[in-house]
Short mmCIF file of C-alpha atoms in Angstrom, two decimals:
data_model
loop_
_atom_site.label_atom_id
_atom_site.label_comp_id
_atom_site.label_asym_id
_atom_site.label_seq_id
_atom_site.Cartn_x
_atom_site.Cartn_y
_atom_site.Cartn_z
CA MET A 1 115.75 135.18 104.92
CA ASN A 2 117.37 135.10 107.64
CA ASN A 3 121.56 133.94 108.08
CA LYS A 4 120.72 130.55 109.66
CA PRO A 5 122.47 127.49 107.74
CA THR A 6 120.45 124.79 105.49
CA LEU A 7 119.60 121.23 105.95
CA HIS A 8 118.51 118.69 104.16
CA THR A 9 117.50 115.31 103.64
CA SER A 10 119.06 112.47 101.48
CA PHE A 11 116.65 109.51 101.54
CA SER A 12 118.99 107.48 100.03
CA PRO A 13 122.52 107.36 98.32
CA SER A 14 120.89 106.95 95.03
CA LEU A 15 119.68 110.70 95.58
CA ILE A 16 123.48 112.59 97.46
CA ASN A 17 124.68 114.35 94.75
CA LEU A 18 122.33 116.97 94.40
CA TYR A 19 123.23 117.55 97.91
CA ASP A 20 126.61 120.21 98.35
CA VAL A 21 128.46 117.38 100.47
CA SER A 22 131.66 119.73 100.35
CA ASN A 23 130.09 122.41 102.35
CA SER A 24 128.10 120.53 104.99
CA ILE A 25 127.79 118.46 108.13
CA VAL A 26 127.03 115.33 106.20
CA VAL A 27 125.78 112.84 108.93
CA ILE A 28 125.42 109.64 108.14
CA ILE A 29 122.89 107.55 109.20
CA ASP A 30 122.05 103.67 108.94
CA VAL A 31 119.87 103.20 112.32
CA LEU A 32 119.42 99.18 111.91
CA ARG A 33 121.79 98.86 112.82
CA ALA A 34 125.30 99.95 111.48
CA THR A 35 125.76 104.17 112.78
CA SER A 36 124.13 103.22 116.59
CA THR A 37 126.14 100.08 117.02
CA ILE A 38 129.17 102.85 115.94
CA ALA A 39 127.97 104.69 118.64
CA THR A 40 127.56 102.35 120.87
CA ALA A 41 131.56 100.97 121.21
CA LEU A 42 132.78 104.76 120.97
CA TYR A 43 130.09 105.82 124.31
CA ASN A 44 131.26 102.12 125.70
CA GLY A 45 135.30 103.70 125.53
CA ALA A 46 136.45 101.69 121.72
CA LYS A 47 139.96 103.87 120.76
CA PHE A 48 138.33 104.17 116.67
CA VAL A 49 136.08 102.48 115.08
CA ILE A 50 137.07 101.93 111.17
CA PRO A 51 134.21 101.55 108.23
CA VAL A 52 135.31 99.86 105.90
CA ASP A 53 133.03 98.38 103.04
CA SER A 54 134.10 95.03 102.65
CA VAL A 55 134.37 91.56 104.53
CA SER A 56 138.31 90.78 102.69
CA ARG A 57 139.31 94.73 103.65
CA CYS A 58 137.96 93.84 106.88
CA ILE A 59 139.80 90.73 107.93
CA GLU A 60 143.75 92.27 105.78
CA LEU A 61 142.63 95.32 108.18
CA GLY A 62 141.88 93.70 111.47
CA LYS A 63 145.49 91.66 110.77
CA GLN A 64 147.74 94.93 110.02
CA ILE A 65 147.03 96.66 113.29
CA SER A 66 145.35 93.94 115.93
CA ALA A 67 141.63 95.28 115.32
CA ILE A 68 138.43 93.03 116.66
CA THR A 69 136.81 92.42 112.48
CA ALA A 70 133.48 92.70 112.82
CA GLY A 71 130.61 92.65 109.56
CA GLU A 72 127.45 90.49 108.97
CA ARG A 73 126.27 89.26 106.05
CA ASP A 74 122.32 87.69 105.82
CA GLY A 75 121.83 88.07 109.24
CA LYS A 76 125.69 85.71 110.24
CA VAL A 77 128.25 86.75 111.25
CA ALA A 78 130.08 86.97 107.87
CA PRO A 79 133.23 84.44 107.54
CA GLY A 80 136.43 85.13 108.33
CA LEU A 81 135.69 87.95 111.10
CA GLU A 82 135.07 87.57 114.64
CA TYR A 83 132.15 89.17 115.64
CA GLY A 84 128.59 90.91 114.19
CA ASN A 85 126.01 93.48 113.50
CA SER A 86 124.42 94.04 117.39
CA PRO A 87 125.73 96.76 119.47
CA PHE A 88 124.93 93.61 122.23
CA GLU A 89 128.20 92.70 121.22
CA TYR A 90 130.28 95.45 122.48
CA PRO A 91 129.89 96.22 126.25
CA ARG A 92 132.70 98.13 127.82
CA GLU A 93 134.92 94.97 129.32
CA PHE A 94 134.80 94.25 125.95
CA ILE A 95 135.35 96.73 123.89
CA GLU A 96 136.49 99.90 126.32
CA ASN A 97 140.18 100.57 124.16
CA LYS A 98 140.34 98.49 121.63
CA THR A 99 139.77 99.07 117.62
CA LEU A 100 136.77 97.50 115.92
CA VAL A 101 137.04 97.06 112.45
CA LEU A 102 133.73 97.17 111.27
CA THR A 103 132.53 96.40 107.57
CA THR A 104 128.67 97.40 106.80
CA THR A 105 127.12 97.90 102.99
CA ASN A 106 125.19 100.37 102.76
CA GLY A 107 126.35 103.43 105.66
CA THR A 108 130.15 102.40 104.45
CA ARG A 109 128.83 103.07 101.10
CA LEU A 110 126.89 106.06 101.37
CA LEU A 111 130.50 107.19 103.30
CA GLN A 112 132.70 106.88 100.79
CA MET A 113 130.61 108.23 98.18
CA VAL A 114 130.62 111.61 100.25
CA LEU A 115 134.18 111.79 100.63
CA GLU A 116 134.56 111.21 97.22
CA LYS A 117 132.32 113.88 96.54
CA GLY A 118 134.46 116.09 98.59
CA ALA A 119 132.91 116.26 102.50
CA ASN A 120 135.10 117.35 105.21
CA GLU A 121 132.69 117.18 108.31
CA ILE A 122 131.29 113.80 108.89
CA ILE A 123 129.95 112.78 112.05
CA THR A 124 127.48 109.79 112.20
CA GLY A 125 124.15 109.51 113.45
CA SER A 126 121.40 107.40 115.79
CA PHE A 127 118.59 107.83 117.84
CA PRO A 128 121.44 106.08 120.34
CA ASN A 129 123.51 109.51 120.53
CA LEU A 130 120.43 111.68 118.91
CA SER A 131 121.74 114.79 121.59
CA ALA A 132 124.50 114.44 120.97
CA VAL A 133 124.00 114.61 117.41
CA CYS A 134 121.78 117.63 117.30
CA ASN A 135 123.82 119.16 119.94
CA HIS A 136 126.30 119.49 117.88
CA LEU A 137 124.52 120.52 114.84
CA ILE A 138 123.15 123.45 116.60
CA LYS A 139 126.51 124.46 117.75
CA LYS A 140 128.36 124.30 114.91
CA LYS A 141 125.86 127.12 112.59
CA LYS A 142 126.69 125.78 109.20
CA ASN A 143 124.84 123.68 106.41
CA VAL A 144 123.32 120.11 107.11
CA ILE A 145 122.77 117.66 104.79
CA LEU A 146 121.51 114.29 106.38
CA GLY A 147 122.45 111.21 104.40
CA CYS A 148 119.78 108.47 105.22
CA ALA A 149 121.86 105.00 103.97
CA ALA A 150 118.51 103.12 102.94
CA TRP A 151 118.56 99.40 102.18
CA LYS A 152 120.14 98.76 98.67
CA ASP A 153 119.48 102.28 97.91
CA ARG A 154 115.45 101.40 98.46
CA VAL A 155 113.97 103.72 100.70
CA ASN A 156 113.58 103.14 104.54
CA ILE A 157 111.60 103.80 107.59
CA GLU A 158 114.62 103.70 110.20
CA ASP A 159 117.04 105.73 108.39
CA SER A 160 114.00 108.68 107.16
CA LEU A 161 112.80 109.04 111.46
CA PHE A 162 116.16 109.26 112.52
CA ALA A 163 116.12 112.02 110.25
CA GLY A 164 112.82 113.65 111.74
CA ALA A 165 114.28 113.39 114.71
CA VAL A 166 116.62 115.58 114.01
CA ILE A 167 115.16 117.86 112.46
CA ALA A 168 112.33 118.08 115.21
CA ASN A 169 114.60 118.93 117.55
CA VAL A 170 117.18 120.99 115.54
CA LYS A 171 114.91 123.65 113.05
CA ASP A 172 114.94 126.39 114.75
CA HIS A 173 117.98 126.44 114.09
CA PHE A 174 118.15 126.11 109.89
CA ASN A 175 116.41 127.03 106.85
CA ILE A 176 114.55 124.12 106.14
CA ASN A 177 113.09 124.17 102.26
CA CYS A 178 113.58 120.21 101.94
CA ASP A 179 110.51 118.31 101.10
CA SER A 180 112.43 115.48 102.39
CA SER A 181 113.36 116.52 105.47
CA THR A 182 109.40 118.21 105.79
CA ALA A 183 108.41 114.66 105.15
CA SER A 184 110.65 112.90 107.56
CA GLU A 185 109.35 114.91 110.27
CA ILE A 186 105.99 114.28 109.60
CA LEU A 187 106.54 110.83 109.75
CA TYR A 188 109.00 111.41 112.63
CA ASN A 189 105.51 113.20 113.96
CA ASN A 190 103.19 109.90 113.67
CA ALA A 191 105.91 107.53 114.53
CA LYS A 192 107.41 109.10 118.32
CA ASP A 193 105.44 107.88 120.69
CA ASN A 194 105.77 104.28 119.25
CA LEU A 195 108.90 103.88 117.16
CA PHE A 196 108.93 100.41 117.78
CA GLY A 197 105.26 100.04 116.97
CA PHE A 198 104.74 102.46 114.04
CA MET A 199 107.91 100.16 112.55
CA HIS A 200 105.79 96.69 112.96
CA THR A 201 102.24 98.66 112.16
CA ASN A 202 103.67 99.37 109.03
CA ASN A 203 105.58 96.79 108.36
CA ALA A 204 108.69 98.76 108.03
CA SER A 205 110.98 95.90 105.91
CA HIS A 206 114.24 96.01 107.64
CA TYR A 207 111.64 95.66 110.40
CA HIS A 208 110.30 92.26 109.28
CA ARG A 209 114.16 91.16 108.15
CA LEU A 210 116.07 91.76 111.38
CA MET A 211 112.60 90.45 113.63
CA ASN A 212 112.98 87.08 111.78
CA TYR A 213 116.44 87.33 112.65
CA GLY A 214 115.15 86.64 116.15
CA LEU A 215 117.13 90.56 116.93
CA GLU A 216 113.67 92.26 118.54
CA LYS A 217 116.74 92.71 121.47
CA ASP A 218 118.71 95.24 119.24
CA ILE A 219 116.24 96.97 116.89
CA ARG A 220 114.34 97.96 120.30
CA TYR A 221 117.83 99.73 121.64
CA CYS A 222 118.43 100.77 118.48
CA LEU A 223 115.16 102.83 118.19
CA THR A 224 115.33 104.45 122.04
CA SER A 225 116.93 107.91 122.19
CA ASP A 226 119.88 108.42 124.14
CA GLY A 227 121.57 105.03 125.12
CA ALA A 228 125.08 105.82 123.82
CA ASN A 229 125.31 109.96 123.56
CA VAL A 230 128.54 110.17 122.09
CA LEU A 231 129.26 112.19 118.83
CA PRO A 232 131.80 110.03 116.54
CA GLU A 233 133.75 112.25 114.42
CA TYR A 234 135.19 110.96 110.83
CA GLU A 235 138.75 111.59 109.85
CA ASP A 236 141.22 110.08 108.87
CA GLY A 237 139.41 106.94 107.95
CA LYS A 238 138.50 106.60 111.91
CA LEU A 239 135.23 107.69 113.71
CA PHE A 240 136.01 108.22 117.27
CA VAL A 241 134.73 111.21 120.17
CA ARG A 242 137.52 113.41 120.87
CA MET B 1 102.20 85.17 100.85
CA ASN B 2 99.56 85.09 97.99
CA ASN B 3 99.18 85.93 94.28
CA LYS B 4 98.78 89.74 94.65
CA PRO B 5 101.08 91.70 92.34
CA THR B 6 103.23 93.54 94.06
CA LEU B 7 102.95 97.35 94.48
CA HIS B 8 105.86 100.12 94.74
CA THR B 9 106.43 103.70 94.67
CA SER B 10 109.55 105.32 93.78
CA PHE B 11 110.08 108.70 95.00
CA SER B 12 112.80 110.56 92.39
CA PRO B 13 113.50 109.58 89.23
CA SER B 14 117.06 109.55 90.38
CA LEU B 15 115.65 106.21 92.12
CA ILE B 16 113.43 104.34 89.68
CA ASN B 17 116.32 101.91 88.36
CA LEU B 18 116.19 100.29 91.43
CA TYR B 19 112.58 98.20 90.54
CA ASP B 20 111.92 96.41 87.48
CA VAL B 21 109.74 98.44 85.08
CA SER B 22 109.29 96.05 82.26
CA ASN B 23 107.38 93.93 83.67
CA SER B 24 104.79 96.78 85.53
CA ILE B 25 102.17 99.02 84.56
CA VAL B 26 104.01 102.00 85.62
CA VAL B 27 102.13 105.26 86.99
CA ILE B 28 103.82 108.67 85.74
CA ILE B 29 102.95 111.33 88.56
CA ASP B 30 104.34 114.38 88.25
CA VAL B 31 101.25 116.35 90.33
CA LEU B 32 101.87 119.95 90.15
CA ARG B 33 100.93 120.77 87.17
CA ALA B 34 101.95 118.06 83.84
CA THR B 35 100.07 114.97 84.21
CA SER B 36 96.75 117.15 85.82
CA THR B 37 97.02 118.62 82.48
CA ILE B 38 96.88 116.49 80.65
CA ALA B 39 94.28 114.32 82.35
CA THR B 40 92.23 117.97 81.54
CA ALA B 41 93.45 118.11 78.13
CA LEU B 42 92.17 114.28 77.25
CA TYR B 43 88.77 114.40 79.58
CA ASN B 44 87.61 118.17 77.35
CA GLY B 45 88.31 116.06 74.02
CA ALA B 46 91.98 116.88 73.46
CA LYS B 47 93.05 114.02 70.56
CA PHE B 48 96.67 112.94 71.80
CA VAL B 49 98.52 114.72 74.27
CA ILE B 50 102.31 114.22 73.10
CA PRO B 51 105.22 114.56 75.81
CA VAL B 52 108.34 116.34 74.86
CA ASP B 53 111.43 117.82 76.05
CA SER B 54 112.59 120.89 74.95
CA VAL B 55 110.82 123.87 73.62
CA SER B 56 112.94 123.27 70.62
CA ARG B 57 111.24 120.06 69.82
CA CYS B 58 107.95 121.21 70.30
CA ILE B 59 107.95 123.94 68.19
CA GLU B 60 109.32 121.41 65.64
CA LEU B 61 106.34 118.70 66.38
CA GLY B 62 103.86 121.44 66.90
CA LYS B 63 104.84 122.63 63.50
CA GLN B 64 105.13 119.10 61.19
CA ILE B 65 101.99 117.64 62.36
CA SER B 66 99.83 121.30 63.23
CA ALA B 67 99.63 120.92 67.11
CA ILE B 68 98.91 123.12 69.57
CA THR B 69 102.32 123.91 71.55
CA ALA B 70 102.81 124.36 75.18
CA GLY B 71 104.82 124.89 78.22
CA GLU B 72 106.21 126.93 80.89
CA ARG B 73 109.77 127.81 81.36
CA ASP B 74 109.99 129.84 84.96
CA GLY B 75 106.23 130.08 85.47
CA LYS B 76 105.87 131.64 81.78
CA VAL B 77 104.48 130.25 78.86
CA ALA B 78 108.21 129.02 77.30
CA PRO B 79 109.68 131.42 74.21
CA GLY B 80 108.05 130.21 70.33
CA LEU B 81 105.52 128.43 72.38
CA GLU B 82 101.62 129.31 72.21
CA TYR B 83 100.02 127.88 76.13
CA GLY B 84 101.46 127.72 79.48
CA ASN B 85 101.14 124.23 81.99
CA SER B 86 97.94 125.41 83.13
CA PRO B 87 95.21 123.18 83.34
CA PHE B 88 92.55 125.93 82.76
CA GLU B 89 93.85 126.76 79.47
CA TYR B 90 92.44 123.26 78.45
CA PRO B 91 88.75 123.99 78.67
CA ARG B 92 86.67 121.40 76.40
CA GLU B 93 86.05 125.17 73.32
CA PHE B 94 89.39 125.08 73.13
CA ILE B 95 90.79 121.50 72.45
CA GLU B 96 88.27 119.14 71.54
CA ASN B 97 89.50 117.27 68.79
CA LYS B 98 93.05 118.69 68.78
CA THR B 99 96.95 117.24 69.41
CA LEU B 100 98.65 118.99 72.33
CA VAL B 101 102.75 118.32 72.29
CA LEU B 102 102.95 119.65 75.80
CA THR B 103 107.10 119.98 77.23
CA THR B 104 106.95 119.49 80.77
CA THR B 105 111.20 118.81 82.68
CA ASN B 106 110.46 116.66 85.24
CA GLY B 107 107.63 114.61 83.93
CA THR B 108 108.91 114.08 80.46
CA ARG B 109 112.26 112.49 81.50
CA LEU B 110 110.82 110.19 83.80
CA LEU B 111 108.27 108.57 81.03
CA GLN B 112 111.71 108.55 78.60
CA MET B 113 113.84 106.54 81.58
CA VAL B 114 111.60 104.05 82.30
CA LEU B 115 110.72 103.93 78.03
CA GLU B 116 115.16 103.60 77.94
CA LYS B 117 114.60 100.67 80.46
CA GLY B 118 111.45 98.67 78.56
CA ALA B 119 108.63 99.72 79.69
CA ASN B 120 105.80 98.92 77.72
CA GLU B 121 102.44 100.19 79.80
CA ILE B 122 102.34 103.32 80.93
CA ILE B 123 100.09 105.52 81.94
CA THR B 124 99.80 108.89 84.01
CA GLY B 125 98.48 109.48 86.81
CA SER B 126 97.00 113.42 88.94
CA PHE B 127 94.39 114.37 91.51
CA PRO B 128 91.81 115.19 89.12
CA ASN B 129 92.62 111.73 87.24
CA LEU B 130 92.57 109.25 90.51
CA SER B 131 89.67 107.29 90.51
CA ALA B 132 90.51 106.38 86.59
CA VAL B 133 94.43 105.61 88.08
CA CYS B 134 93.37 103.04 90.74
CA ASN B 135 90.12 101.28 88.27
CA HIS B 136 92.76 100.60 85.81
CA LEU B 137 95.29 98.79 89.15
CA ILE B 138 93.15 96.87 90.40
CA LYS B 139 91.28 95.71 87.13
CA LYS B 140 94.94 95.08 85.85
CA LYS B 141 95.87 92.83 88.75
CA LYS B 142 99.90 93.88 87.54
CA ASN B 143 102.95 95.10 88.94
CA VAL B 144 103.04 98.26 89.58
CA ILE B 145 105.49 101.13 90.11
CA LEU B 146 104.17 104.15 91.38
CA GLY B 147 106.72 107.10 89.44
CA CYS B 148 106.78 110.23 91.40
CA ALA B 149 109.05 112.45 88.61
CA ALA B 150 110.12 114.81 91.75
CA TRP B 151 112.26 117.92 90.89
CA LYS B 152 115.00 118.00 89.64
CA ASP B 153 115.35 114.55 91.13
CA ARG B 154 114.77 115.94 94.37
CA VAL B 155 111.73 113.84 96.04
CA ASN B 156 108.31 116.07 96.21
CA ILE B 157 105.45 116.63 98.59
CA GLU B 158 102.53 116.08 96.20
CA ASP B 159 103.73 113.96 93.92
CA SER B 160 103.90 111.83 97.55
CA LEU B 161 100.90 112.39 98.61
CA PHE B 162 99.55 111.16 94.96
CA ALA B 163 101.12 107.60 95.74
CA GLY B 164 99.45 107.49 99.18
CA ALA B 165 95.79 108.07 97.15
CA VAL B 166 96.78 105.47 94.80
CA ILE B 167 97.86 103.26 97.55
CA ALA B 168 94.61 104.09 100.22
CA ASN B 169 92.43 103.18 97.63
CA VAL B 170 94.26 99.97 96.09
CA LYS B 171 96.54 98.34 98.97
CA ASP B 172 94.06 95.14 99.35
CA HIS B 173 94.43 94.67 96.09
CA PHE B 174 98.34 94.64 96.10
CA ASN B 175 101.40 92.80 98.44
CA ILE B 176 103.29 96.00 98.93
CA ASN B 177 106.43 95.48 101.13
CA CYS B 178 108.07 98.64 99.98
CA ASP B 179 108.88 101.36 102.86
CA SER B 180 108.33 104.61 100.34
CA SER B 181 104.36 103.55 99.46
CA THR B 182 104.20 102.73 103.62
CA ALA B 183 105.50 106.49 103.45
CA SER B 184 103.57 107.72 100.41
CA GLU B 185 100.68 106.21 102.35
CA ILE B 186 101.51 108.09 106.04
CA LEU B 187 102.15 111.69 104.39
CA TYR B 188 98.65 111.15 102.55
CA ASN B 189 96.75 110.34 105.82
CA ASN B 190 97.75 112.81 107.38
CA ALA B 191 97.51 115.12 104.61
CA LYS B 192 94.15 114.09 102.83
CA ASP B 193 91.48 115.80 105.36
CA ASN B 194 92.93 118.97 103.15
CA LEU B 195 95.88 118.90 100.85
CA PHE B 196 95.67 122.07 100.36
CA GLY B 197 95.69 123.66 104.00
CA PHE B 198 98.90 120.96 104.51
CA MET B 199 100.52 121.81 101.45
CA HIS B 200 101.00 125.32 102.82
CA THR B 201 101.54 124.88 106.22
CA ASN B 202 104.56 122.20 105.12
CA ASN B 203 105.97 124.60 103.05
CA ALA B 204 105.44 122.52 100.26
CA SER B 205 108.62 123.89 97.77
CA HIS B 206 106.77 123.63 94.84
CA TYR B 207 103.78 124.46 96.09
CA HIS B 208 106.09 128.30 97.53
CA ARG B 209 106.73 128.30 93.60
CA LEU B 210 103.32 127.91 91.93
CA MET B 211 102.18 130.69 94.71
CA ASN B 212 104.71 133.10 93.58
CA TYR B 213 102.77 133.25 90.19
CA GLY B 214 100.18 133.73 91.36
CA LEU B 215 99.20 130.11 90.79
CA GLU B 216 97.07 129.60 93.77
CA LYS B 217 93.51 128.11 91.85
CA ASP B 218 95.48 125.49 90.24
CA ILE B 219 96.91 124.25 93.37
CA ARG B 220 93.88 123.60 94.44
CA TYR B 221 92.98 122.79 91.04
CA CYS B 222 95.60 120.00 91.01
CA LEU B 223 95.00 119.15 94.63
CA THR B 224 91.52 118.03 93.60
CA SER B 225 90.07 113.72 93.30
CA ASP B 226 88.68 113.07 90.05
CA GLY B 227 88.00 116.83 88.14
CA ALA B 228 89.11 115.35 85.55
CA ASN B 229 88.65 110.98 85.70
CA VAL B 230 90.59 109.51 82.60
CA LEU B 231 93.23 107.45 81.71
CA PRO B 232 95.48 108.61 80.08
CA GLU B 233 97.39 105.66 78.35
CA TYR B 234 101.24 106.20 75.73
CA GLU B 235 101.13 104.27 73.13
CA ASP B 236 103.85 105.60 70.61
CA GLY B 237 104.88 107.94 71.24
CA LYS B 238 101.41 109.68 72.61
CA LEU B 239 99.06 109.58 75.53
CA PHE B 240 95.03 109.56 74.63
CA VAL B 241 92.17 107.88 75.96
CA ARG B 242 91.20 104.54 74.58
#
């Protein structure tokens, strides 16, 4: 063996308790679309993105700190909120120097879970900020847990693909003895030449959900690397870029 | 849509509660080696295989019904038991007309979990009885849950590969809207030309554990289709072939 740090992949919030999050960098992955939108808003100059777990908390906090509130339920802006989950709603001219309070279900829940388990180094990952995530993980030389937010605890293809993309880029720097990581990388290698086509051909469940909402443009953007290449770090309830 | 039944794959006992086991055929999958050994013992004429969750329960029940007791811990026959987990320990001349009480950890635990959740149609699956499982699922026209026993709740490659093999064979007969199933089939399609080589090349964690115990022959057998092509069905605490 060698002194490389370890890397594990958790396919679902239901599996995260199998891993030692307190001693690792945890990457929260919610490709369609929470973590892609977080990267985009921060890339475009948002001061903070504050993830919250409910619409009511989003409304309350938005009022309290005069922030923009955003979140969707069933593909529409949730009643009481101002904006949705699309990365295209947050161009620089709109979001620069502002704070966005964003309610998401799967991603925020996983974030809360790892916080409760003692995680103290949390970042968010998505294809739009793939390189920033990989570079950070390589530089830090710490154990890593790639935490897929999944869909209501069910494993999804797109978060697994992103885990695989990270692994394909960083694997020489880690000891990886984790079948979920292996499976993710194989999936990614099958898909990498055309991620959108792969999601379509393989009938990915969330792909279909979003296509039915007319969100093909969002999906294509969320599957494209480095369009918003910043590193969102979580501290004291907020995501921001150092 | 059409009237085909559904098929879902659960990668780990930690995920099984996401699926409606009470209304489905549940396939318990523990490729290395529990369900491969179960198929083999029954194929070779064992009357019953009784899976139990502890060594002490195995000893107790073995005495009570004068059955053969078997189980391993850390690659060796567990103290107090007579035989191990290898399918090669159960040739016809030894096991015919006998009852085997087998203690396994991952597979038995998943079986108990689905029983508690109301499952009433449970079979076991492994490469040695792949065709028997597929034919049964096609014939029954019921919803199916492929339940991977995994390794201490962590997803493993070999159980996922078997799920993929089943899906590749039965998919025309089911509605499959399940990303875990999709991922399993893709993995299987990558691996099918040489399952053993795939496990080796991709550093599958349980493959290495067993190779370190000198069990290459077991692994090769457990990755070969239809060497013990029977259908183990579970009823009243016992597995048997009708």
